[in-house]
mmCIF file with all atom_site columns, C-alpha atoms in Angstrom:
data_model
loop_
_atom_site.group_PDB
_atom_site.id
_atom_site.type_symbol
_atom_site.label_atom_id
_atom_site.label_alt_id
_atom_site.label_comp_id
_atom_site.label_asym_id
_atom_site.label_entity_id
_atom_site.label_seq_id
_atom_site.pdbx_PDB_ins_code
_atom_site.Cartn_x
_atom_site.Cartn_y
_atom_site.Cartn_z
_atom_site.occupancy
_atom_site.B_iso_or_equiv
_atom_site.pdbx_formal_charge
_atom_site.auth_seq_id
_atom_site.auth_comp_id
_atom_site.auth_asym_id
_atom_site.auth_atom_id
_atom_site.pdbx_PDB_model_num
ATOM 1   C CA . LYS A 1 1   ? 84.187 126.216 54.544  1.00 0.00 ? 4   LYS A CA 1
ATOM 2   C CA . ASN A 1 2   ? 80.614 127.223 55.348  1.00 0.00 ? 5   ASN A CA 1
ATOM 3   C CA . GLN A 1 3   ? 81.491 130.875 54.755  1.00 0.00 ? 6   GLN A CA 1
ATOM 4   C CA . ASP A 1 4   ? 82.649 129.931 51.262  1.00 0.00 ? 7   ASP A CA 1
ATOM 5   C CA . ALA A 1 5   ? 79.399 128.048 50.698  1.00 0.00 ? 8   ALA A CA 1
ATOM 6   C CA . VAL A 1 6   ? 77.368 131.058 51.825  1.00 0.00 ? 9   VAL A CA 1
ATOM 7   C CA . GLN A 1 7   ? 79.255 133.312 49.423  1.00 0.00 ? 10  GLN A CA 1
ATOM 8   C CA . VAL A 1 8   ? 78.784 130.949 46.466  1.00 0.00 ? 11  VAL A CA 1
ATOM 9   C CA . ILE A 1 9   ? 75.070 130.489 47.149  1.00 0.00 ? 12  ILE A CA 1
ATOM 10  C CA . ARG A 1 10  ? 74.500 134.222 47.659  1.00 0.00 ? 13  ARG A CA 1
ATOM 11  C CA . GLU A 1 11  ? 76.123 134.911 44.284  1.00 0.00 ? 14  GLU A CA 1
ATOM 12  C CA . ALA A 1 12  ? 73.393 132.790 42.684  1.00 0.00 ? 15  ALA A CA 1
ATOM 13  C CA . ILE A 1 13  ? 70.533 134.914 44.081  1.00 0.00 ? 16  ILE A CA 1
ATOM 14  C CA . PRO A 1 14  ? 70.775 137.775 41.521  1.00 0.00 ? 17  PRO A CA 1
ATOM 15  C CA . ILE A 1 15  ? 70.950 135.200 38.722  1.00 0.00 ? 18  ILE A CA 1
ATOM 16  C CA . GLU A 1 16  ? 67.855 133.280 39.845  1.00 0.00 ? 19  GLU A CA 1
ATOM 17  C CA . PRO A 1 17  ? 66.071 135.458 42.444  1.00 0.00 ? 20  PRO A CA 1
ATOM 18  C CA . LYS A 1 18  ? 62.864 133.380 42.257  1.00 0.00 ? 21  LYS A CA 1
ATOM 19  C CA . ASN A 1 19  ? 64.573 130.026 42.760  1.00 0.00 ? 22  ASN A CA 1
ATOM 20  C CA . SER A 1 20  ? 63.371 128.803 46.157  1.00 0.00 ? 23  SER A CA 1
ATOM 21  C CA . ARG A 1 21  ? 66.091 126.158 46.372  1.00 0.00 ? 24  ARG A CA 1
ATOM 22  C CA . ILE A 1 22  ? 68.803 128.814 46.626  1.00 0.00 ? 25  ILE A CA 1
ATOM 23  C CA . TYR A 1 23  ? 67.285 130.181 49.833  1.00 0.00 ? 26  TYR A CA 1
ATOM 24  C CA . PHE A 1 24  ? 66.637 126.654 51.091  1.00 0.00 ? 27  PHE A CA 1
ATOM 25  C CA . TYR A 1 25  ? 70.282 125.609 50.695  1.00 0.00 ? 28  TYR A CA 1
ATOM 26  C CA . LEU A 1 26  ? 71.382 128.880 52.259  1.00 0.00 ? 29  LEU A CA 1
ATOM 27  C CA . GLY A 1 27  ? 69.109 128.160 55.212  1.00 0.00 ? 30  GLY A CA 1
ATOM 28  C CA . LEU A 1 28  ? 70.646 124.700 55.625  1.00 0.00 ? 31  LEU A CA 1
ATOM 29  C CA . VAL A 1 29  ? 74.156 126.163 55.713  1.00 0.00 ? 32  VAL A CA 1
ATOM 30  C CA . TYR A 1 30  ? 73.100 128.680 58.353  1.00 0.00 ? 33  TYR A CA 1
ATOM 31  C CA . ILE A 1 31  ? 71.549 125.877 60.445  1.00 0.00 ? 34  ILE A CA 1
ATOM 32  C CA . GLN A 1 32  ? 74.923 124.099 60.352  1.00 0.00 ? 35  GLN A CA 1
ATOM 33  C CA . ASP A 1 33  ? 76.591 127.345 61.429  1.00 0.00 ? 36  ASP A CA 1
ATOM 34  C CA . GLN A 1 34  ? 74.114 127.753 64.315  1.00 0.00 ? 37  GLN A CA 1
ATOM 35  C CA . ASN A 1 35  ? 73.111 131.102 62.789  1.00 0.00 ? 38  ASN A CA 1
ATOM 36  C CA . THR A 1 36  ? 69.427 130.527 63.433  1.00 0.00 ? 39  THR A CA 1
ATOM 37  C CA . GLU A 1 37  ? 68.314 134.072 62.649  1.00 0.00 ? 40  GLU A CA 1
ATOM 38  C CA . GLU A 1 38  ? 69.672 133.899 59.089  1.00 0.00 ? 41  GLU A CA 1
ATOM 39  C CA . ALA A 1 39  ? 68.478 130.301 58.744  1.00 0.00 ? 42  ALA A CA 1
ATOM 40  C CA . VAL A 1 40  ? 64.913 131.280 59.632  1.00 0.00 ? 43  VAL A CA 1
ATOM 41  C CA . GLU A 1 41  ? 64.957 134.303 57.313  1.00 0.00 ? 44  GLU A CA 1
ATOM 42  C CA . ASN A 1 42  ? 66.162 132.305 54.294  1.00 0.00 ? 45  ASN A CA 1
ATOM 43  C CA . LEU A 1 43  ? 63.885 129.337 54.878  1.00 0.00 ? 46  LEU A CA 1
ATOM 44  C CA . LYS A 1 44  ? 60.919 131.691 55.160  1.00 0.00 ? 47  LYS A CA 1
ATOM 45  C CA . GLN A 1 45  ? 61.978 133.210 51.837  1.00 0.00 ? 48  GLN A CA 1
ATOM 46  C CA . ALA A 1 46  ? 62.113 129.724 50.301  1.00 0.00 ? 49  ALA A CA 1
ATOM 47  C CA . ILE A 1 47  ? 58.577 129.043 51.544  1.00 0.00 ? 50  ILE A CA 1
ATOM 48  C CA . SER A 1 48  ? 57.327 132.357 50.143  1.00 0.00 ? 51  SER A CA 1
ATOM 49  C CA . LEU A 1 49  ? 58.497 131.169 46.713  1.00 0.00 ? 52  LEU A CA 1
ATOM 50  C CA . ASP A 1 50  ? 57.302 127.560 47.064  1.00 0.00 ? 53  ASP A CA 1
ATOM 51  C CA . SER A 1 51  ? 54.647 127.272 49.756  1.00 0.00 ? 54  SER A CA 1
ATOM 52  C CA . SER A 1 52  ? 53.899 123.563 49.324  1.00 0.00 ? 55  SER A CA 1
ATOM 53  C CA . ASN A 1 53  ? 57.389 122.117 49.832  1.00 0.00 ? 56  ASN A CA 1
ATOM 54  C CA . ASP A 1 54  ? 57.328 119.905 52.929  1.00 0.00 ? 57  ASP A CA 1
ATOM 55  C CA . ARG A 1 55  ? 61.132 119.905 53.317  1.00 0.00 ? 58  ARG A CA 1
ATOM 56  C CA . TYR A 1 56  ? 61.161 123.697 53.644  1.00 0.00 ? 59  TYR A CA 1
ATOM 57  C CA . TYR A 1 57  ? 58.716 123.602 56.566  1.00 0.00 ? 60  TYR A CA 1
ATOM 58  C CA . PHE A 1 58  ? 60.596 120.742 58.215  1.00 0.00 ? 61  PHE A CA 1
ATOM 59  C CA . ASN A 1 59  ? 63.918 122.566 58.122  1.00 0.00 ? 62  ASN A CA 1
ATOM 60  C CA . LEU A 1 60  ? 62.335 125.825 59.253  1.00 0.00 ? 63  LEU A CA 1
ATOM 61  C CA . GLY A 1 61  ? 61.096 123.799 62.212  1.00 0.00 ? 64  GLY A CA 1
ATOM 62  C CA . VAL A 1 62  ? 64.642 122.584 62.857  1.00 0.00 ? 65  VAL A CA 1
ATOM 63  C CA . ALA A 1 63  ? 65.907 126.184 62.755  1.00 0.00 ? 66  ALA A CA 1
ATOM 64  C CA . TYR A 1 64  ? 63.219 127.260 65.232  1.00 0.00 ? 67  TYR A CA 1
ATOM 65  C CA . ASP A 1 65  ? 64.138 124.341 67.503  1.00 0.00 ? 68  ASP A CA 1
ATOM 66  C CA . LYS A 1 66  ? 67.792 125.375 67.523  1.00 0.00 ? 69  LYS A CA 1
ATOM 67  C CA . ALA A 1 67  ? 66.677 128.945 68.272  1.00 0.00 ? 70  ALA A CA 1
ATOM 68  C CA . GLY A 1 68  ? 64.738 127.698 71.303  1.00 0.00 ? 71  GLY A CA 1
ATOM 69  C CA . ARG A 1 69  ? 61.375 128.543 69.719  1.00 0.00 ? 72  ARG A CA 1
ATOM 70  C CA . PHE A 1 70  ? 59.639 125.328 70.702  1.00 0.00 ? 73  PHE A CA 1
ATOM 71  C CA . GLU A 1 71  ? 56.029 126.027 69.690  1.00 0.00 ? 74  GLU A CA 1
ATOM 72  C CA . ASP A 1 72  ? 57.125 127.556 66.375  1.00 0.00 ? 75  ASP A CA 1
ATOM 73  C CA . CYS A 1 73  ? 59.093 124.379 65.690  1.00 0.00 ? 76  CYS A CA 1
ATOM 74  C CA . ILE A 1 74  ? 56.067 122.162 66.358  1.00 0.00 ? 77  ILE A CA 1
ATOM 75  C CA . LYS A 1 75  ? 53.899 124.374 64.148  1.00 0.00 ? 78  LYS A CA 1
ATOM 76  C CA . GLN A 1 76  ? 56.292 124.038 61.196  1.00 0.00 ? 79  GLN A CA 1
ATOM 77  C CA . MET A 1 77  ? 56.609 120.269 61.625  1.00 0.00 ? 80  MET A CA 1
ATOM 78  C CA . LYS A 1 78  ? 52.818 120.030 61.472  1.00 0.00 ? 81  LYS A CA 1
ATOM 79  C CA . LYS A 1 79  ? 52.857 122.153 58.312  1.00 0.00 ? 82  LYS A CA 1
ATOM 80  C CA . ALA A 1 80  ? 55.365 119.719 56.782  1.00 0.00 ? 83  ALA A CA 1
ATOM 81  C CA . ILE A 1 81  ? 52.998 116.849 57.623  1.00 0.00 ? 84  ILE A CA 1
ATOM 82  C CA . GLU A 1 82  ? 50.066 118.773 56.156  1.00 0.00 ? 85  GLU A CA 1
ATOM 83  C CA . TYR A 1 83  ? 51.838 118.805 52.791  1.00 0.00 ? 86  TYR A CA 1
ATOM 84  C CA . ASN A 1 84  ? 53.287 115.308 53.199  1.00 0.00 ? 87  ASN A CA 1
ATOM 85  C CA . PRO A 1 85  ? 51.212 113.005 55.473  1.00 0.00 ? 88  PRO A CA 1
ATOM 86  C CA . SER A 1 86  ? 53.923 110.325 55.115  1.00 0.00 ? 89  SER A CA 1
ATOM 87  C CA . TYR A 1 87  ? 56.713 112.518 56.502  1.00 0.00 ? 90  TYR A CA 1
ATOM 88  C CA . ALA A 1 88  ? 57.947 110.093 59.160  1.00 0.00 ? 91  ALA A CA 1
ATOM 89  C CA . ASN A 1 89  ? 60.827 112.302 60.339  1.00 0.00 ? 92  ASN A CA 1
ATOM 90  C CA . ALA A 1 90  ? 58.433 115.176 61.040  1.00 0.00 ? 93  ALA A CA 1
ATOM 91  C CA . TYR A 1 91  ? 56.186 112.964 63.198  1.00 0.00 ? 94  TYR A CA 1
ATOM 92  C CA . ASN A 1 92  ? 59.230 111.696 65.070  1.00 0.00 ? 95  ASN A CA 1
ATOM 93  C CA . TYR A 1 93  ? 60.647 115.196 65.524  1.00 0.00 ? 96  TYR A CA 1
ATOM 94  C CA . ILE A 1 94  ? 57.424 116.323 67.208  1.00 0.00 ? 97  ILE A CA 1
ATOM 95  C CA . GLY A 1 95  ? 57.300 113.225 69.383  1.00 0.00 ? 98  GLY A CA 1
ATOM 96  C CA . TYR A 1 96  ? 60.912 113.339 70.496  1.00 0.00 ? 99  TYR A CA 1
ATOM 97  C CA . LEU A 1 97  ? 60.851 117.075 71.188  1.00 0.00 ? 100 LEU A CA 1
ATOM 98  C CA . LEU A 1 98  ? 57.810 116.696 73.442  1.00 0.00 ? 101 LEU A CA 1
ATOM 99  C CA . ALA A 1 99  ? 59.381 113.666 75.169  1.00 0.00 ? 102 ALA A CA 1
ATOM 100 C CA . GLU A 1 100 ? 62.620 115.568 75.807  1.00 0.00 ? 103 GLU A CA 1
ATOM 101 C CA . LYS A 1 101 ? 60.622 118.320 77.496  1.00 0.00 ? 104 LYS A CA 1
ATOM 102 C CA . GLY A 1 102 ? 58.525 115.771 79.379  1.00 0.00 ? 105 GLY A CA 1
ATOM 103 C CA . ILE A 1 103 ? 55.269 117.434 78.289  1.00 0.00 ? 106 ILE A CA 1
ATOM 104 C CA . ARG A 1 104 ? 52.154 116.395 76.327  1.00 0.00 ? 107 ARG A CA 1
ATOM 105 C CA . LEU A 1 105 ? 53.428 112.826 76.411  1.00 0.00 ? 108 LEU A CA 1
ATOM 106 C CA . ASP A 1 106 ? 50.245 111.319 74.974  1.00 0.00 ? 109 ASP A CA 1
ATOM 107 C CA . GLU A 1 107 ? 50.655 113.600 71.954  1.00 0.00 ? 110 GLU A CA 1
ATOM 108 C CA . SER A 1 108 ? 54.336 112.655 71.832  1.00 0.00 ? 111 SER A CA 1
ATOM 109 C CA . ILE A 1 109 ? 53.636 108.920 71.772  1.00 0.00 ? 112 ILE A CA 1
ATOM 110 C CA . ASP A 1 110 ? 50.847 109.308 69.210  1.00 0.00 ? 113 ASP A CA 1
ATOM 111 C CA . ALA A 1 111 ? 53.218 111.176 66.858  1.00 0.00 ? 114 ALA A CA 1
ATOM 112 C CA . ILE A 1 112 ? 55.998 108.608 67.291  1.00 0.00 ? 115 ILE A CA 1
ATOM 113 C CA . TYR A 1 113 ? 53.627 105.721 66.602  1.00 0.00 ? 116 TYR A CA 1
ATOM 114 C CA . LYS A 1 114 ? 52.703 107.432 63.328  1.00 0.00 ? 117 LYS A CA 1
ATOM 115 C CA . ALA A 1 115 ? 56.406 107.627 62.467  1.00 0.00 ? 118 ALA A CA 1
ATOM 116 C CA . LEU A 1 116 ? 56.907 103.947 63.327  1.00 0.00 ? 119 LEU A CA 1
ATOM 117 C CA . ASN A 1 117 ? 53.877 102.907 61.285  1.00 0.00 ? 120 ASN A CA 1
ATOM 118 C CA . LEU A 1 118 ? 55.656 104.446 58.303  1.00 0.00 ? 121 LEU A CA 1
ATOM 119 C CA . GLU A 1 119 ? 59.119 103.070 59.187  1.00 0.00 ? 122 GLU A CA 1
ATOM 120 C CA . PRO A 1 120 ? 58.706 100.137 61.621  1.00 0.00 ? 123 PRO A CA 1
ATOM 121 C CA . ASP A 1 121 ? 62.413 99.273  61.785  1.00 0.00 ? 124 ASP A CA 1
ATOM 122 C CA . ASN A 1 122 ? 63.770 102.780 62.334  1.00 0.00 ? 125 ASN A CA 1
ATOM 123 C CA . GLY A 1 123 ? 65.910 102.557 65.458  1.00 0.00 ? 126 GLY A CA 1
ATOM 124 C CA . PHE A 1 124 ? 65.811 106.291 66.082  1.00 0.00 ? 127 PHE A CA 1
ATOM 125 C CA . PHE A 1 125 ? 62.018 106.206 66.154  1.00 0.00 ? 128 PHE A CA 1
ATOM 126 C CA . ALA A 1 126 ? 62.113 103.242 68.542  1.00 0.00 ? 129 ALA A CA 1
ATOM 127 C CA . ASP A 1 127 ? 64.445 105.299 70.744  1.00 0.00 ? 130 ASP A CA 1
ATOM 128 C CA . SER A 1 128 ? 61.969 108.186 70.705  1.00 0.00 ? 131 SER A CA 1
ATOM 129 C CA . LEU A 1 129 ? 59.135 105.891 71.766  1.00 0.00 ? 132 LEU A CA 1
ATOM 130 C CA . GLY A 1 130 ? 61.219 104.332 74.527  1.00 0.00 ? 133 GLY A CA 1
ATOM 131 C CA . TRP A 1 131 ? 62.248 107.762 75.766  1.00 0.00 ? 134 TRP A CA 1
ATOM 132 C CA . ALA A 1 132 ? 58.622 108.960 75.823  1.00 0.00 ? 135 ALA A CA 1
ATOM 133 C CA . PHE A 1 133 ? 57.614 105.843 77.788  1.00 0.00 ? 136 PHE A CA 1
ATOM 134 C CA . TYR A 1 134 ? 60.479 106.514 80.212  1.00 0.00 ? 137 TYR A CA 1
ATOM 135 C CA . LYS A 1 135 ? 59.248 110.074 80.755  1.00 0.00 ? 138 LYS A CA 1
ATOM 136 C CA . GLN A 1 136 ? 55.784 108.621 81.433  1.00 0.00 ? 139 GLN A CA 1
ATOM 137 C CA . GLY A 1 137 ? 57.256 106.356 84.097  1.00 0.00 ? 140 GLY A CA 1
ATOM 138 C CA . LYS A 1 138 ? 56.513 103.212 82.058  1.00 0.00 ? 141 LYS A CA 1
ATOM 139 C CA . LYS A 1 139 ? 59.872 101.570 82.651  1.00 0.00 ? 142 LYS A CA 1
ATOM 140 C CA . GLN A 1 140 ? 59.220 98.116  81.194  1.00 0.00 ? 143 GLN A CA 1
ATOM 141 C CA . GLU A 1 141 ? 57.725 99.547  78.000  1.00 0.00 ? 144 GLU A CA 1
ATOM 142 C CA . ALA A 1 142 ? 60.694 101.916 77.778  1.00 0.00 ? 145 ALA A CA 1
ATOM 143 C CA . LEU A 1 143 ? 63.137 99.047  78.267  1.00 0.00 ? 146 LEU A CA 1
ATOM 144 C CA . LYS A 1 144 ? 61.571 96.983  75.474  1.00 0.00 ? 147 LYS A CA 1
ATOM 145 C CA . GLU A 1 145 ? 61.726 99.837  72.955  1.00 0.00 ? 148 GLU A CA 1
ATOM 146 C CA . LEU A 1 146 ? 65.215 101.041 73.881  1.00 0.00 ? 149 LEU A CA 1
ATOM 147 C CA . GLU A 1 147 ? 66.722 97.559  73.775  1.00 0.00 ? 150 GLU A CA 1
ATOM 148 C CA . ARG A 1 148 ? 65.208 97.227  70.295  1.00 0.00 ? 151 ARG A CA 1
ATOM 149 C CA . ALA A 1 149 ? 66.583 100.656 69.357  1.00 0.00 ? 152 ALA A CA 1
ATOM 150 C CA . VAL A 1 150 ? 70.107 99.624  70.406  1.00 0.00 ? 153 VAL A CA 1
ATOM 151 C CA . GLU A 1 151 ? 69.841 96.458  68.316  1.00 0.00 ? 154 GLU A CA 1
ATOM 152 C CA . LEU A 1 152 ? 68.799 98.523  65.302  1.00 0.00 ? 155 LEU A CA 1
ATOM 153 C CA . VAL A 1 153 ? 71.309 101.358 65.848  1.00 0.00 ? 156 VAL A CA 1
ATOM 154 C CA . PRO A 1 154 ? 74.174 100.030 68.011  1.00 0.00 ? 157 PRO A CA 1
ATOM 155 C CA . ASP A 1 155 ? 76.536 102.942 67.366  1.00 0.00 ? 158 ASP A CA 1
ATOM 156 C CA . ASP A 1 156 ? 74.468 105.914 68.587  1.00 0.00 ? 159 ASP A CA 1
ATOM 157 C CA . PRO A 1 157 ? 75.638 107.444 71.901  1.00 0.00 ? 160 PRO A CA 1
ATOM 158 C CA . ILE A 1 158 ? 72.266 109.024 72.737  1.00 0.00 ? 161 ILE A CA 1
ATOM 159 C CA . ILE A 1 159 ? 70.361 105.747 72.424  1.00 0.00 ? 162 ILE A CA 1
ATOM 160 C CA . ARG A 1 160 ? 72.963 104.029 74.615  1.00 0.00 ? 163 ARG A CA 1
ATOM 161 C CA . ASP A 1 161 ? 72.626 106.827 77.179  1.00 0.00 ? 164 ASP A CA 1
ATOM 162 C CA . HIS A 1 162 ? 68.826 106.514 77.194  1.00 0.00 ? 165 HIS A CA 1
ATOM 163 C CA . LEU A 1 163 ? 69.025 102.755 77.715  1.00 0.00 ? 166 LEU A CA 1
ATOM 164 C CA . GLY A 1 164 ? 71.479 103.349 80.559  1.00 0.00 ? 167 GLY A CA 1
ATOM 165 C CA . ASP A 1 165 ? 68.970 105.673 82.221  1.00 0.00 ? 168 ASP A CA 1
ATOM 166 C CA . VAL A 1 166 ? 66.223 103.049 81.979  1.00 0.00 ? 169 VAL A CA 1
ATOM 167 C CA . TYR A 1 167 ? 68.465 100.311 83.396  1.00 0.00 ? 170 TYR A CA 1
ATOM 168 C CA . PHE A 1 168 ? 69.360 102.651 86.263  1.00 0.00 ? 171 PHE A CA 1
ATOM 169 C CA . ALA A 1 169 ? 65.675 103.362 86.943  1.00 0.00 ? 172 ALA A CA 1
ATOM 170 C CA . LEU A 1 170 ? 65.124 99.589  87.119  1.00 0.00 ? 173 LEU A CA 1
ATOM 171 C CA . LYS A 1 171 ? 68.069 99.293  89.576  1.00 0.00 ? 174 LYS A CA 1
ATOM 172 C CA . MET A 1 172 ? 70.051 97.274  87.014  1.00 0.00 ? 175 MET A CA 1
ATOM 173 C CA . LEU A 1 173 ? 73.281 99.082  87.863  1.00 0.00 ? 176 LEU A CA 1
ATOM 174 C CA . GLU A 1 174 ? 75.788 96.877  86.042  1.00 0.00 ? 177 GLU A CA 1
ATOM 175 C CA . GLU A 1 175 ? 73.736 97.097  82.844  1.00 0.00 ? 178 GLU A CA 1
ATOM 176 C CA . SER A 1 176 ? 73.455 100.881 83.122  1.00 0.00 ? 179 SER A CA 1
ATOM 177 C CA . ILE A 1 177 ? 77.217 101.193 83.614  1.00 0.00 ? 180 ILE A CA 1
ATOM 178 C CA . ASP A 1 178 ? 77.809 99.039  80.531  1.00 0.00 ? 181 ASP A CA 1
ATOM 179 C CA . GLN A 1 179 ? 75.553 101.245 78.370  1.00 0.00 ? 182 GLN A CA 1
ATOM 180 C CA . TRP A 1 180 ? 77.051 104.515 79.589  1.00 0.00 ? 183 TRP A CA 1
ATOM 181 C CA . GLU A 1 181 ? 80.583 103.236 78.976  1.00 0.00 ? 184 GLU A CA 1
ATOM 182 C CA . LYS A 1 182 ? 79.563 102.274 75.440  1.00 0.00 ? 185 LYS A CA 1
ATOM 183 C CA . SER A 1 183 ? 77.972 105.702 74.995  1.00 0.00 ? 186 SER A CA 1
ATOM 184 C CA . LEU A 1 184 ? 81.228 107.406 76.011  1.00 0.00 ? 187 LEU A CA 1
ATOM 185 C CA . GLU A 1 185 ? 83.164 105.306 73.490  1.00 0.00 ? 188 GLU A CA 1
ATOM 186 C CA . LEU A 1 186 ? 80.884 106.775 70.801  1.00 0.00 ? 189 LEU A CA 1
ATOM 187 C CA . GLU A 1 187 ? 81.811 110.394 71.687  1.00 0.00 ? 190 GLU A CA 1
ATOM 188 C CA . PRO A 1 188 ? 78.529 111.908 72.934  1.00 0.00 ? 191 PRO A CA 1
ATOM 189 C CA . GLU A 1 189 ? 78.062 115.685 73.071  1.00 0.00 ? 192 GLU A CA 1
ATOM 190 C CA . ASP A 1 190 ? 77.009 115.632 76.738  1.00 0.00 ? 193 ASP A CA 1
ATOM 191 C CA . ARG A 1 191 ? 80.066 113.656 77.815  1.00 0.00 ? 194 ARG A CA 1
ATOM 192 C CA . ASP A 1 192 ? 80.387 115.367 81.208  1.00 0.00 ? 195 ASP A CA 1
ATOM 193 C CA . ILE A 1 193 ? 76.849 114.429 82.251  1.00 0.00 ? 196 ILE A CA 1
ATOM 194 C CA . ILE A 1 194 ? 77.303 110.775 81.306  1.00 0.00 ? 197 ILE A CA 1
ATOM 195 C CA . GLU A 1 195 ? 80.685 110.596 83.074  1.00 0.00 ? 198 GLU A CA 1
ATOM 196 C CA . GLU A 1 196 ? 79.059 111.997 86.237  1.00 0.00 ? 199 GLU A CA 1
ATOM 197 C CA . LYS A 1 197 ? 76.248 109.412 86.095  1.00 0.00 ? 200 LYS A CA 1
ATOM 198 C CA . LEU A 1 198 ? 78.819 106.688 85.534  1.00 0.00 ? 201 LEU A CA 1
ATOM 199 C CA . LEU A 1 199 ? 80.925 107.678 88.551  1.00 0.00 ? 202 LEU A CA 1
ATOM 200 C CA . LYS A 1 200 ? 77.918 107.869 90.875  1.00 0.00 ? 203 LYS A CA 1
ATOM 201 C CA . THR A 1 201 ? 76.552 104.533 89.680  1.00 0.00 ? 204 THR A CA 1
ATOM 202 C CA . LYS A 1 202 ? 79.900 102.776 90.050  1.00 0.00 ? 205 LYS A CA 1
ATOM 203 C CA . ALA A 1 203 ? 80.118 104.125 93.605  1.00 0.00 ? 206 ALA A CA 1
ATOM 204 C CA . MET A 1 204 ? 76.586 102.856 94.333  1.00 0.00 ? 207 MET A CA 1
ATOM 205 C CA . LEU A 1 205 ? 77.386 99.437  92.892  1.00 0.00 ? 208 LEU A CA 1
ATOM 206 C CA . ASN A 1 206 ? 80.605 99.226  94.910  1.00 0.00 ? 209 ASN A CA 1
ATOM 207 C CA . LYS A 1 207 ? 78.745 100.151 98.088  1.00 0.00 ? 210 LYS A CA 1
ATOM 208 C CA . ASN A 1 208 ? 76.028 97.560  97.414  1.00 0.00 ? 211 ASN A CA 1
ATOM 209 C CA . GLN A 1 209 ? 78.605 94.858  96.777  1.00 0.00 ? 212 GLN A CA 1
ATOM 210 C CA . LYS A 1 210 ? 80.427 95.664  100.037 1.00 0.00 ? 213 LYS A CA 1
ATOM 211 C CA . GLU A 1 211 ? 77.161 95.550  101.991 1.00 0.00 ? 214 GLU A CA 1
ATOM 212 C CA . GLU A 1 212 ? 76.250 92.187  100.418 1.00 0.00 ? 215 GLU A CA 1
ATOM 213 C CA . SER A 1 213 ? 79.698 90.854  101.310 1.00 0.00 ? 216 SER A CA 1
ATOM 214 C CA . ILE A 1 214 ? 79.292 91.910  104.956 1.00 0.00 ? 217 ILE A CA 1
ATOM 215 C CA . ILE A 1 215 ? 75.859 90.243  105.144 1.00 0.00 ? 218 ILE A CA 1
ATOM 216 C CA . GLU A 1 216 ? 77.192 87.001  103.640 1.00 0.00 ? 219 GLU A CA 1
ATOM 217 C CA . ASN A 1 217 ? 80.059 86.907  106.131 1.00 0.00 ? 220 ASN A CA 1
#
């Protein structure tokens, strides 16, 4: 299907060669196809034709992220914000990316707060903040934000997985198991990793319960 879309969009280029949106839509299709090289090339072409479009910079940042070009991604997200200071998703993208890498966490949290100031009830932003707090070792702050994120977005496997990690860090094993099981029901991409955490935690809980039973008897 995407190949058909590429062909149709490419046929429009000779008709309107200066239409930046053609290259933008082509870039989006290539992002979906994981063809980051073509995505970057076309999004750059879109920007060359319309250099003040915040969405073009944002999606070029996404393409760079998928290509593993971390600093280039951050740079483009900041360009998107330069042209649109209210671009909440760009602030969050910067914050979450830094949190995932566990680096520049003060910068991460600052960016996420800016996103949340713009959209206070965005569960994905609350997840980002909780995850950044978790990476900082601030477990209680992480717990508060991630429990709020789950309330706001109950059907996201990544948020459930993050909350499971925080519960585990707080030695709340039954709660972590519950979240990871719910995450698996929602078909996460990293299913194998969550299943492994689940097995280990169930074994730990079983061992703890046996030890408690021996002590009581």
